[in-house]
Coordinates of C-alpha atoms in Angstrom, one line a residue:
E1 CA 0.0 0.0 0.0
K2 CA 1.4 3.4 -1.1
R3 CA 1.0 6.2 1.5
T4 CA 1.9 9.8 1.7
A5 CA 2.1 12.0 4.8
N6 CA 2.6 15.7 5.6
I7 CA 5.7 16.8 7.5
L8 CA 4.5 18.8 10.6
F9 CA 7.9 19.8 11.9
E10 CA 11.5 18.8 12.2
E11 CA 13.4 18.1 15.5
I12 CA 17.2 18.0 16.1
F13 CA 18.4 15.5 18.6
Y14 CA 21.8 14.4 19.9
N15 CA 23.2 11.0 20.5
K16 CA 25.6 10.0 23.3
L17 CA 28.6 11.2 21.2
Y18 CA 26.8 14.7 20.8
Q19 CA 26.3 14.0 17.1
S20 CA 23.1 15.6 15.8
Y21 CA 20.5 13.8 13.8
R22 CA 17.1 14.9 12.5
V23 CA 13.7 13.5 13.2
L24 CA 10.6 14.3 11.1
C25 CA 7.2 14.4 12.7
I26 CA 4.5 13.4 10.2
D27 CA 0.7 13.7 10.4
K28 CA -0.1 10.0 10.0
P29 CA 1.8 6.7 10.2
L30 CA 3.3 5.3 7.0
V31 CA 2.6 1.7 8.2
G32 CA 0.0 0.2 10.4
G33 CA -3.3 1.8 11.4
I34 CA -4.3 5.2 10.1
A35 CA -5.4 7.9 12.6
N36 CA -8.9 9.2 12.3
T37 CA -8.2 12.5 10.5
S38 CA -11.8 13.7 11.2
D39 CA -10.9 14.0 14.9
P40 CA -10.4 17.8 15.5
M41 CA -8.0 17.0 18.3
V42 CA -5.3 15.8 15.9
K43 CA -4.7 19.4 15.1
L44 CA -3.3 20.1 18.6
N45 CA 0.3 19.3 17.8
Q46 CA 0.2 21.7 14.9
I47 CA -0.6 24.8 17.0
V48 CA 2.4 27.1 17.5
S49 CA 1.0 30.6 17.8
L50 CA -1.5 32.6 19.9
S51 CA -3.6 33.1 16.8
D52 CA -3.6 29.3 16.3
C53 CA -4.7 28.8 19.9
R54 CA -7.6 31.3 19.6
S55 CA -8.8 29.9 16.3
F56 CA -8.7 26.3 17.6
L57 CA -10.7 27.0 20.8
A58 CA -13.2 29.3 18.9
S59 CA -13.8 26.5 16.3
F60 CA -15.9 24.6 18.9
P61 CA -19.4 26.1 19.3
E62 CA -19.7 24.6 22.8
N63 CA -16.7 26.7 23.9
E64 CA -18.3 30.1 23.2
I65 CA -19.9 30.7 26.7
V66 CA -16.9 29.4 28.6
L67 CA -14.5 31.5 26.6
K68 CA -16.5 34.6 27.4
K69 CA -16.2 33.6 31.1
I70 CA -12.5 33.1 30.8
N71 CA -12.1 36.5 29.1
Q72 CA -14.2 38.0 31.9
H73 CA -12.0 36.6 34.6
S74 CA -8.9 37.5 32.8
E75 CA -10.0 41.0 32.3
E76 CA -10.8 41.2 36.0
F77 CA -7.2 40.3 36.6
N78 CA -6.1 43.1 34.2
E79 CA -8.3 45.7 35.9
S80 CA -8.0 44.8 39.6
Y81 CA -4.9 42.7 40.4
M82 CA -2.5 44.7 42.7
Y83 CA 1.1 43.5 42.2
V84 CA 3.7 44.2 44.9
T85 CA 7.3 44.0 43.8
G86 CA 9.1 41.1 45.5
L87 CA 5.9 39.0 45.7
E88 CA 6.3 37.3 42.3
D89 CA 5.3 33.9 43.8
Q90 CA 1.8 35.3 44.5
L91 CA 1.6 36.5 40.9
V92 CA 2.6 33.1 39.6
Y93 CA 0.0 31.4 41.8
K94 CA -2.8 33.8 40.6
V95 CA -2.0 33.3 36.9
K96 CA -1.7 29.5 37.4
S97 CA -5.1 29.5 39.0
L98 CA -6.6 31.4 36.0
A99 CA -5.1 28.8 33.6
S100 CA -6.2 25.8 35.7
D101 CA -9.7 27.1 36.1
A102 CA -9.9 27.7 32.3
V103 CA -8.8 24.1 31.6
E104 CA -11.3 22.7 34.0
Q105 CA -14.2 24.8 32.6
L106 CA -13.4 23.9 29.0
L107 CA -13.1 20.2 29.8
C108 CA -16.6 20.3 31.4
A109 CA -18.1 22.1 28.5
N110 CA -16.6 20.3 25.6
P111 CA -17.1 16.5 25.0
D112 CA -14.3 16.4 22.4
F113 CA -11.9 17.8 25.0
R114 CA -13.0 15.2 27.6
K115 CA -12.1 12.4 25.2
V116 CA -8.4 13.2 25.5
M117 CA -8.3 13.0 29.3
N118 CA -6.9 9.4 29.1
N119 CA -4.3 10.4 26.5
T120 CA -1.5 12.1 28.4
V121 CA 0.2 13.7 25.4
R122 CA -3.0 15.1 23.9
L123 CA -4.2 16.4 27.3
R124 CA -0.9 18.2 27.8
E125 CA -1.2 19.7 24.3
L126 CA -4.7 20.9 25.1
E127 CA -3.6 22.4 28.4
L128 CA -0.8 24.2 26.6
V129 CA -3.3 25.7 24.1
I130 CA -5.6 26.9 26.9
E131 CA -2.7 28.2 29.0
S132 CA -1.6 30.2 25.9
Y133 CA -5.1 31.6 25.4
V134 CA -5.2 32.9 29.0
L135 CA -1.7 34.4 28.7
G136 CA -2.8 36.1 25.5
V137 CA -5.5 38.0 27.4
I138 CA -3.4 39.1 30.4
H139 CA 0.0 39.4 28.8
T140 CA 0.1 43.2 28.6
K141 CA -0.6 43.6 32.3
L142 CA 1.5 40.7 33.3
I143 CA 4.6 41.7 31.4
S144 CA 4.4 45.2 32.7
F145 CA 4.6 43.9 36.2
L146 CA 7.6 41.8 35.4
R147 CA 9.5 44.5 33.5
K148 CA 8.9 46.8 36.4
S149 CA 10.2 44.2 38.9
F150 CA 13.3 43.3 36.8
Y151 CA 14.0 46.7 35.4
E152 CA 17.5 47.0 36.9
E153 CA 18.5 43.5 35.9
D154 CA 17.2 44.0 32.4
R155 CA 19.1 47.3 32.1
N156 CA 22.3 45.7 33.5
L157 CA 22.2 42.8 31.1
L158 CA 21.5 45.1 28.1
S159 CA 24.5 47.2 29.2
I160 CA 26.7 44.1 29.2
V161 CA 25.4 43.1 25.7
Q162 CA 26.0 46.6 24.4
L163 CA 29.5 46.6 25.8
H164 CA 30.3 43.4 23.8
E165 CA 28.3 44.2 20.6
G166 CA 31.5 44.3 18.6
I167 CA 32.7 40.9 19.7
T168 CA 33.8 38.5 17.0
M169 CA 33.3 34.8 16.5
E170 CA 37.0 34.3 16.9
Q171 CA 37.0 36.1 20.3
L172 CA 34.2 33.8 21.5
G173 CA 36.3 30.8 20.6
I174 CA 34.0 29.6 17.8
R175 CA 35.7 27.0 15.5
K176 CA 37.0 28.7 12.4
D177 CA 35.2 26.3 10.1
F178 CA 32.0 27.2 11.9
H179 CA 32.3 31.0 11.2
C180 CA 29.2 31.7 9.2
D181 CA 26.4 34.2 8.5
L182 CA 24.0 34.1 11.4
T183 CA 21.8 37.0 10.3
E184 CA 18.7 34.9 10.0
A185 CA 19.1 33.4 13.5
I186 CA 19.8 36.9 14.9
L187 CA 16.7 38.4 13.3
Y188 CA 14.6 35.5 14.5
L189 CA 15.8 35.7 18.1
S190 CA 15.4 39.5 18.2
S191 CA 11.6 39.0 18.1
L192 CA 11.6 37.1 21.4
D193 CA 10.6 40.1 23.5
T194 CA 7.6 40.9 21.3
L195 CA 6.1 37.4 21.4
V196 CA 3.2 36.9 23.8
T197 CA 2.9 33.3 25.0
V198 CA 5.5 31.1 26.4
L199 CA 4.7 28.6 23.7
E200 CA 5.7 31.2 21.0
K201 CA 8.9 32.1 22.8
L202 CA 9.9 28.4 23.2
N203 CA 9.3 27.9 19.5
C204 CA 11.3 31.0 18.7
L205 CA 14.3 29.6 20.7
K206 CA 13.9 26.2 19.1
A207 CA 13.8 27.8 15.6
T208 CA 16.8 30.0 16.4
I209 CA 18.9 26.9 17.3
E210 CA 17.8 25.2 14.1
K211 CA 18.8 28.2 12.0
I212 CA 22.2 28.3 13.7
N213 CA 22.7 24.6 12.8
K214 CA 21.5 25.2 9.2
S215 CA 23.8 28.2 8.8
V216 CA 26.8 26.1 9.9
E217 CA 25.8 23.3 7.5
L218 CA 25.5 25.7 4.6
K219 CA 28.9 27.2 5.4
L220 CA 30.5 23.7 5.4
K221 CA 28.8 22.7 2.2
S222 CA 29.8 26.0 0.4
A223 CA 33.4 25.4 1.5
K224 CA 33.1 21.8 0.3
Q225 CA 34.1 20.6 3.8
K226 CA 32.9 17.4 5.4
L227 CA 29.7 17.9 7.3
T228 CA 30.4 17.9 11.0
S229 CA 27.9 17.6 13.7
V230 CA 27.4 20.7 15.8
T231 CA 28.0 19.5 19.4
T232 CA 26.6 21.2 22.5
D233 CA 30.1 22.7 23.1
D234 CA 30.1 24.1 19.6
L235 CA 26.6 25.4 19.8
L236 CA 27.0 27.4 23.1
P237 CA 29.4 30.1 21.8
L238 CA 27.3 30.4 18.6
L239 CA 24.2 31.0 20.6
V240 CA 26.0 33.5 22.8
Y241 CA 27.0 35.4 19.7
V242 CA 23.4 35.4 18.4
I243 CA 22.1 36.6 21.8
I244 CA 24.6 39.5 21.9
K245 CA 23.8 40.6 18.3
S246 CA 20.1 40.4 19.0
K247 CA 20.3 43.1 21.6
L248 CA 17.2 41.9 23.6
E249 CA 16.1 44.7 25.9
H250 CA 14.2 42.6 28.4
L251 CA 16.2 39.4 28.6
R252 CA 15.9 38.9 32.4
S253 CA 12.2 39.5 32.6
T254 CA 11.6 37.4 29.5
I255 CA 13.5 34.5 31.1
Y256 CA 11.6 34.8 34.3
Y257 CA 8.3 34.8 32.3
M258 CA 9.3 31.7 30.4
E259 CA 10.4 29.9 33.5
H260 CA 7.5 30.7 35.8
F261 CA 4.4 31.2 33.6
H262 CA 4.5 27.9 31.8
F263 CA 2.5 25.3 33.8
V264 CA 2.4 22.3 31.4
N265 CA 4.9 19.5 31.7
L266 CA 6.8 19.7 28.4
S267 CA 8.3 16.2 28.8
S268 CA 4.9 14.9 27.7
T269 CA 4.4 17.2 24.7
E270 CA 6.0 17.7 21.3
M271 CA 8.2 20.8 21.2

């Protein structure tokens, strides 16, 4: 039986010798049983942006009333939550409660959502979509709190970056055969501060690393050199170079946001 499948995304992994290899995620198996493509929940692992999250949740008529309630509770947070600098733990708890309540309400309202409760991977993907939806409503208020709290650290990190903006690949100890044009990776990472959800920011970091690897491969191919795997030790200085050249203004507050306002266990999801 001849079968075709769409490639959803590509992952880069490393073996025990730190050699990279690529894994393609496809939308259906090439052998064995075929997944039910009429199931709307199969779209979950294709969602990468806030717009995707909103469109997916809005595509179910039974979600309409619950989404209005979620919006209402989130707007109440925007209008009335009083943040005190130094009490970030309370802020994290409040946002986590908003996201957890939203998950519970949508699971109660939507029979398609309840079907994935016994599927750990699908359930985590759904939780990530709902979490992103909530963050999309409260992001402006939330990020203003964090940037105020981490203002000095953001400014200090930016000063360090600006101090080293003229640094070269050679000065960072990057292998000479890996010296390449990283403009695409730099432009991509420079959008990190402007992205809204943690999901979008994580995908931005993932894509940045993939673009670094691709740039190195293109350089080696153009120089007709043998393709060499980019090890973790090789990747680190390349990533530092890209971070410096990206000149992110809110690096510390962005890192805190990504660390503390992502409540889904990623070990069970495709990233």
